[in-house]
């Protein structure tokens, strides 16, 4: 993946990133994940933890409230 989605996946260590239009690299990545259960589980766990720690409605709401409060000159 190009751009921010790929960087996001790498930062979270939640998946493998393949450049656009690289069909063979994508196939190899899929095969590697199918063969390596530990890696698949680790990437999945990392993705789950990241979502639960950062992207739930409550977490997003807290971040939005902080932005609003800062824009109003108040501390959250």
mmCIF file of N, CA and C in Angstrom:
data_model
loop_
_atom_site.group_PDB
_atom_site.id
_atom_site.type_symbol
_atom_site.label_atom_id
_atom_site.label_comp_id
_atom_site.label_asym_id
_atom_site.label_seq_id
_atom_site.Cartn_x
_atom_site.Cartn_y
_atom_site.Cartn_z
ATOM 1 N N UNK A 1 0.838 -1.179 0.000
ATOM 2 C CA UNK A 1 0.000 0.000 0.000
ATOM 3 C C UNK A 1 0.883 1.244 0.000
ATOM 4 N N UNK A 2 0.496 2.191 -0.749
ATOM 5 C CA UNK A 2 1.253 3.440 -0.826
ATOM 6 C C UNK A 2 0.650 4.466 0.126
ATOM 7 N N UNK A 3 1.468 5.359 0.590
ATOM 8 C CA UNK A 3 0.974 6.479 1.377
ATOM 9 C C UNK A 3 0.693 6.147 2.820
ATOM 10 N N UNK A 4 -0.209 6.914 3.399
ATOM 11 C CA UNK A 4 -0.490 6.829 4.826
ATOM 12 C C UNK A 4 -1.020 5.465 5.269
ATOM 13 N N UNK A 5 -1.887 4.790 4.519
ATOM 14 C CA UNK A 5 -2.341 3.469 4.984
ATOM 15 C C UNK A 5 -1.187 2.501 5.240
ATOM 16 N N UNK A 6 -0.215 2.469 4.350
ATOM 17 C CA UNK A 6 0.938 1.586 4.540
ATOM 18 C C UNK A 6 1.760 1.981 5.747
ATOM 19 N N UNK A 7 1.976 3.274 5.921
ATOM 20 C CA UNK A 7 2.735 3.746 7.085
ATOM 21 C C UNK A 7 1.999 3.411 8.384
ATOM 22 N N UNK A 8 0.690 3.519 8.361
ATOM 23 C CA UNK A 8 -0.135 3.215 9.534
ATOM 24 C C UNK A 8 0.014 1.746 9.917
ATOM 25 N N UNK A 9 -0.064 0.868 8.931
ATOM 26 C CA UNK A 9 0.078 -0.569 9.175
ATOM 27 C C UNK A 9 1.455 -0.884 9.735
ATOM 28 N N UNK A 10 2.481 -0.269 9.179
ATOM 29 C CA UNK A 10 3.842 -0.499 9.670
ATOM 30 C C UNK A 10 4.022 0.032 11.086
ATOM 31 N N UNK A 11 3.485 1.220 11.364
ATOM 32 C CA UNK A 11 3.583 1.799 12.709
ATOM 33 C C UNK A 11 2.923 0.902 13.750
ATOM 34 N N UNK A 12 1.790 0.359 13.398
ATOM 35 C CA UNK A 12 1.029 -0.480 14.327
ATOM 36 C C UNK A 12 1.544 -1.917 14.358
ATOM 37 N N UNK A 13 2.387 -2.242 13.389
ATOM 38 C CA UNK A 13 2.891 -3.622 13.249
ATOM 39 C C UNK A 13 1.724 -4.598 13.182
ATOM 40 N N UNK A 14 0.741 -4.241 12.342
ATOM 41 C CA UNK A 14 -0.494 -5.018 12.276
ATOM 42 C C UNK A 14 -0.723 -5.685 10.927
ATOM 43 N N UNK A 15 0.276 -5.673 10.069
ATOM 44 C CA UNK A 15 0.103 -6.318 8.777
ATOM 45 C C UNK A 15 1.353 -6.195 7.943
ATOM 46 N N UNK A 16 1.277 -6.728 6.759
ATOM 47 C CA UNK A 16 2.363 -6.641 5.800
ATOM 48 C C UNK A 16 1.983 -5.627 4.737
ATOM 49 N N UNK A 17 2.945 -4.891 4.261
ATOM 50 C CA UNK A 17 2.687 -3.853 3.270
ATOM 51 C C UNK A 17 3.343 -4.256 1.954
ATOM 52 N N UNK A 18 2.574 -4.171 0.896
ATOM 53 C CA UNK A 18 3.055 -4.505 -0.445
ATOM 54 C C UNK A 18 2.810 -3.300 -1.339
ATOM 55 N N UNK A 19 3.801 -2.983 -2.146
ATOM 56 C CA UNK A 19 3.669 -1.852 -3.074
ATOM 57 C C UNK A 19 2.538 -2.105 -4.069
ATOM 58 N N UNK A 20 1.900 -1.038 -4.533
ATOM 59 C CA UNK A 20 0.823 -1.200 -5.517
ATOM 60 C C UNK A 20 1.301 -1.938 -6.767
ATOM 61 N N UNK A 21 0.416 -2.718 -7.327
ATOM 62 C CA UNK A 21 0.639 -3.441 -8.578
ATOM 63 C C UNK A 21 1.732 -4.493 -8.494
ATOM 64 N N UNK A 22 2.082 -4.926 -7.309
ATOM 65 C CA UNK A 22 3.089 -5.977 -7.124
ATOM 66 C C UNK A 22 2.375 -7.287 -6.785
ATOM 67 N N UNK A 23 1.785 -7.888 -7.805
ATOM 68 C CA UNK A 23 0.948 -9.069 -7.622
ATOM 69 C C UNK A 23 1.734 -10.230 -7.020
ATOM 70 N N UNK A 24 2.943 -10.452 -7.508
ATOM 71 C CA UNK A 24 3.737 -11.567 -6.981
ATOM 72 C C UNK A 24 4.124 -11.333 -5.525
ATOM 73 N N UNK A 25 4.463 -10.104 -5.172
ATOM 74 C CA UNK A 25 4.803 -9.790 -3.780
ATOM 75 C C UNK A 25 3.590 -9.975 -2.883
ATOM 76 N N UNK A 26 2.414 -9.597 -3.366
ATOM 77 C CA UNK A 26 1.190 -9.789 -2.598
ATOM 78 C C UNK A 26 0.932 -11.279 -2.383
ATOM 79 N N UNK A 27 1.075 -12.064 -3.442
ATOM 80 C CA UNK A 27 0.870 -13.509 -3.330
ATOM 81 C C UNK A 27 1.858 -14.124 -2.332
ATOM 82 N N UNK A 28 3.104 -13.690 -2.380
ATOM 83 C CA UNK A 28 4.117 -14.205 -1.463
ATOM 84 C C UNK A 28 3.796 -13.824 -0.023
ATOM 85 N N UNK A 29 3.328 -12.609 0.189
ATOM 86 C CA UNK A 29 2.958 -12.177 1.537
ATOM 87 C C UNK A 29 1.812 -13.012 2.080
ATOM 88 N N UNK A 30 0.832 -13.278 1.242
ATOM 89 C CA UNK A 30 -0.308 -14.104 1.654
ATOM 90 C C UNK A 30 0.157 -15.513 1.997
ATOM 91 N N UNK A 31 1.027 -16.077 1.162
ATOM 92 C CA UNK A 31 1.564 -17.417 1.433
ATOM 93 C C UNK A 31 2.334 -17.435 2.750
ATOM 94 N N UNK A 32 3.145 -16.401 2.980
ATOM 95 C CA UNK A 32 3.912 -16.339 4.224
ATOM 96 C C UNK A 32 3.004 -16.280 5.440
ATOM 97 N N UNK A 33 1.941 -15.508 5.348
ATOM 98 C CA UNK A 33 1.002 -15.435 6.468
ATOM 99 C C UNK A 33 0.291 -16.764 6.682
ATOM 100 N N UNK A 34 -0.036 -17.445 5.591
ATOM 101 C CA UNK A 34 -0.705 -18.739 5.704
ATOM 102 C C UNK A 34 0.207 -19.778 6.350
ATOM 103 N N UNK A 35 1.503 -19.696 6.076
ATOM 104 C CA UNK A 35 2.467 -20.655 6.626
ATOM 105 C C UNK A 35 2.880 -20.325 8.054
ATOM 106 N N UNK A 36 2.908 -19.045 8.400
ATOM 107 C CA UNK A 36 3.445 -18.607 9.691
ATOM 108 C C UNK A 36 2.319 -18.183 10.614
ATOM 109 N N UNK A 37 1.784 -19.164 11.337
ATOM 110 C CA UNK A 37 0.650 -18.895 12.221
ATOM 111 C C UNK A 37 1.022 -17.913 13.331
ATOM 112 N N UNK A 38 2.245 -18.009 13.834
ATOM 113 C CA UNK A 38 2.673 -17.102 14.909
ATOM 114 C C UNK A 38 2.701 -15.654 14.422
ATOM 115 N N UNK A 39 3.226 -15.426 13.218
ATOM 116 C CA UNK A 39 3.262 -14.075 12.658
ATOM 117 C C UNK A 39 1.851 -13.562 12.418
ATOM 118 N N UNK A 40 0.999 -14.403 11.866
ATOM 119 C CA UNK A 40 -0.392 -14.008 11.621
ATOM 120 C C UNK A 40 -1.076 -13.603 12.918
ATOM 121 N N UNK A 41 -0.864 -14.401 13.967
ATOM 122 C CA UNK A 41 -1.473 -14.094 15.260
ATOM 123 C C UNK A 41 -0.896 -12.806 15.832
ATOM 124 N N UNK A 42 0.408 -12.632 15.746
ATOM 125 C CA UNK A 42 1.044 -11.422 16.274
ATOM 126 C C UNK A 42 0.513 -10.170 15.571
ATOM 127 N N UNK A 43 0.433 -10.198 14.247
ATOM 128 C CA UNK A 43 -0.063 -9.047 13.499
ATOM 129 C C UNK A 43 -1.529 -8.772 13.839
ATOM 130 N N UNK A 44 -2.312 -9.831 13.923
ATOM 131 C CA UNK A 44 -3.725 -9.666 14.285
ATOM 132 C C UNK A 44 -3.898 -9.106 15.685
ATOM 133 N N UNK A 45 -3.121 -9.630 16.630
ATOM 134 C CA UNK A 45 -3.178 -9.128 18.002
ATOM 135 C C UNK A 45 -2.768 -7.657 18.064
ATOM 136 N N UNK A 46 -1.705 -7.301 17.332
ATOM 137 C CA UNK A 46 -1.262 -5.910 17.313
ATOM 138 C C UNK A 46 -2.346 -4.989 16.769
ATOM 139 N N UNK A 47 -2.995 -5.419 15.696
ATOM 140 C CA UNK A 47 -4.074 -4.621 15.119
ATOM 141 C C UNK A 47 -5.237 -4.461 16.085
ATOM 142 N N UNK A 48 -5.607 -5.551 16.735
ATOM 143 C CA UNK A 48 -6.711 -5.510 17.705
ATOM 144 C C UNK A 48 -6.385 -4.565 18.855
ATOM 145 N N UNK A 49 -5.173 -4.702 19.410
ATOM 146 C CA UNK A 49 -4.771 -3.844 20.528
ATOM 147 C C UNK A 49 -4.775 -2.368 20.116
ATOM 148 N N UNK A 50 -4.281 -2.101 18.916
ATOM 149 C CA UNK A 50 -4.251 -0.714 18.463
ATOM 150 C C UNK A 50 -5.665 -0.143 18.352
ATOM 151 N N UNK A 51 -6.560 -0.912 17.784
ATOM 152 C CA UNK A 51 -7.950 -0.448 17.654
ATOM 153 C C UNK A 51 -8.562 -0.222 19.030
ATOM 154 N N UNK A 52 -8.384 -1.167 19.932
ATOM 155 C CA UNK A 52 -8.997 -1.039 21.255
ATOM 156 C C UNK A 52 -8.385 0.110 22.060
ATOM 157 N N UNK A 53 -7.119 0.399 21.849
ATOM 158 C CA UNK A 53 -6.456 1.463 22.601
ATOM 159 C C UNK A 53 -6.631 2.848 21.982
ATOM 160 N N UNK A 54 -6.996 2.902 20.703
ATOM 161 C CA UNK A 54 -6.992 4.191 20.016
ATOM 162 C C UNK A 54 -8.233 4.512 19.196
ATOM 163 N N UNK A 55 -8.978 3.528 18.781
ATOM 164 C CA UNK A 55 -10.011 3.790 17.780
ATOM 165 C C UNK A 55 -11.424 3.401 18.185
ATOM 166 N N UNK A 56 -11.662 3.165 19.470
ATOM 167 C CA UNK A 56 -13.036 2.906 19.890
ATOM 168 C C UNK A 56 -13.807 4.233 19.876
ATOM 169 N N UNK A 57 -15.120 4.170 19.916
ATOM 170 C CA UNK A 57 -15.917 5.397 19.950
ATOM 171 C C UNK A 57 -15.548 6.243 21.160
ATOM 172 N N UNK A 58 -15.320 5.584 22.297
ATOM 173 C CA UNK A 58 -14.941 6.338 23.498
ATOM 174 C C UNK A 58 -13.611 7.063 23.309
ATOM 175 N N UNK A 59 -12.611 6.364 22.785
ATOM 176 C CA UNK A 59 -11.288 6.974 22.584
ATOM 177 C C UNK A 59 -11.359 8.110 21.572
ATOM 178 N N UNK A 60 -12.069 7.886 20.462
ATOM 179 C CA UNK A 60 -12.206 8.941 19.457
ATOM 180 C C UNK A 60 -12.979 10.126 20.023
ATOM 181 N N UNK A 61 -13.993 9.838 20.830
ATOM 182 C CA UNK A 61 -14.762 10.908 21.460
ATOM 183 C C UNK A 61 -13.905 11.738 22.408
ATOM 184 N N UNK A 62 -13.058 11.066 23.183
ATOM 185 C CA UNK A 62 -12.152 11.787 24.092
ATOM 186 C C UNK A 62 -11.223 12.700 23.303
ATOM 187 N N UNK A 63 -10.670 12.184 22.209
ATOM 188 C CA UNK A 63 -9.759 12.990 21.400
ATOM 189 C C UNK A 63 -10.488 14.179 20.790
ATOM 190 N N UNK A 64 -11.694 13.964 20.298
ATOM 191 C CA UNK A 64 -12.471 15.054 19.719
ATOM 192 C C UNK A 64 -12.802 16.100 20.772
ATOM 193 N N UNK A 65 -13.197 15.650 21.952
ATOM 194 C CA UNK A 65 -13.501 16.583 23.038
ATOM 195 C C UNK A 65 -12.276 17.411 23.404
ATOM 196 N N UNK A 66 -11.095 16.782 23.444
ATOM 197 C CA UNK A 66 -9.869 17.515 23.741
ATOM 198 C C UNK A 66 -9.577 18.571 22.689
ATOM 199 N N UNK A 67 -9.803 18.247 21.430
ATOM 200 C CA UNK A 67 -9.588 19.223 20.359
ATOM 201 C C UNK A 67 -10.550 20.394 20.510
ATOM 202 N N UNK A 68 -11.800 20.092 20.783
ATOM 203 C CA UNK A 68 -12.804 21.147 20.954
ATOM 204 C C UNK A 68 -12.453 22.025 22.154
ATOM 205 N N UNK A 69 -12.084 21.398 23.257
ATOM 206 C CA UNK A 69 -11.754 22.154 24.464
ATOM 207 C C UNK A 69 -10.537 23.043 24.223
ATOM 208 N N UNK A 70 -9.528 22.538 23.546
ATOM 209 C CA UNK A 70 -8.341 23.339 23.248
ATOM 210 C C UNK A 70 -8.700 24.505 22.332
ATOM 211 N N UNK A 71 -9.592 24.260 21.367
ATOM 212 C CA UNK A 71 -9.970 25.352 20.466
ATOM 213 C C UNK A 71 -10.747 26.438 21.191
ATOM 214 N N UNK A 72 -11.374 26.070 22.297
ATOM 215 C CA UNK A 72 -12.110 27.042 23.110
ATOM 216 C C UNK A 72 -11.220 27.663 24.192
ATOM 217 N N UNK A 73 -9.955 27.214 24.238
ATOM 218 C CA UNK A 73 -9.024 27.735 25.210
ATOM 219 C C UNK A 73 -9.184 27.145 26.593
ATOM 220 N N UNK A 74 -9.800 25.968 26.649
ATOM 221 C CA UNK A 74 -10.004 25.293 27.929
ATOM 222 C C UNK A 74 -9.188 24.011 27.949
ATOM 223 N N UNK A 75 -8.817 23.557 29.137
ATOM 224 C CA UNK A 75 -8.110 22.281 29.238
ATOM 225 C C UNK A 75 -9.125 21.185 29.490
ATOM 226 N N UNK A 76 -8.826 19.989 28.920
ATOM 227 C CA UNK A 76 -9.757 18.875 29.052
ATOM 228 C C UNK A 76 -9.409 18.063 30.207
#
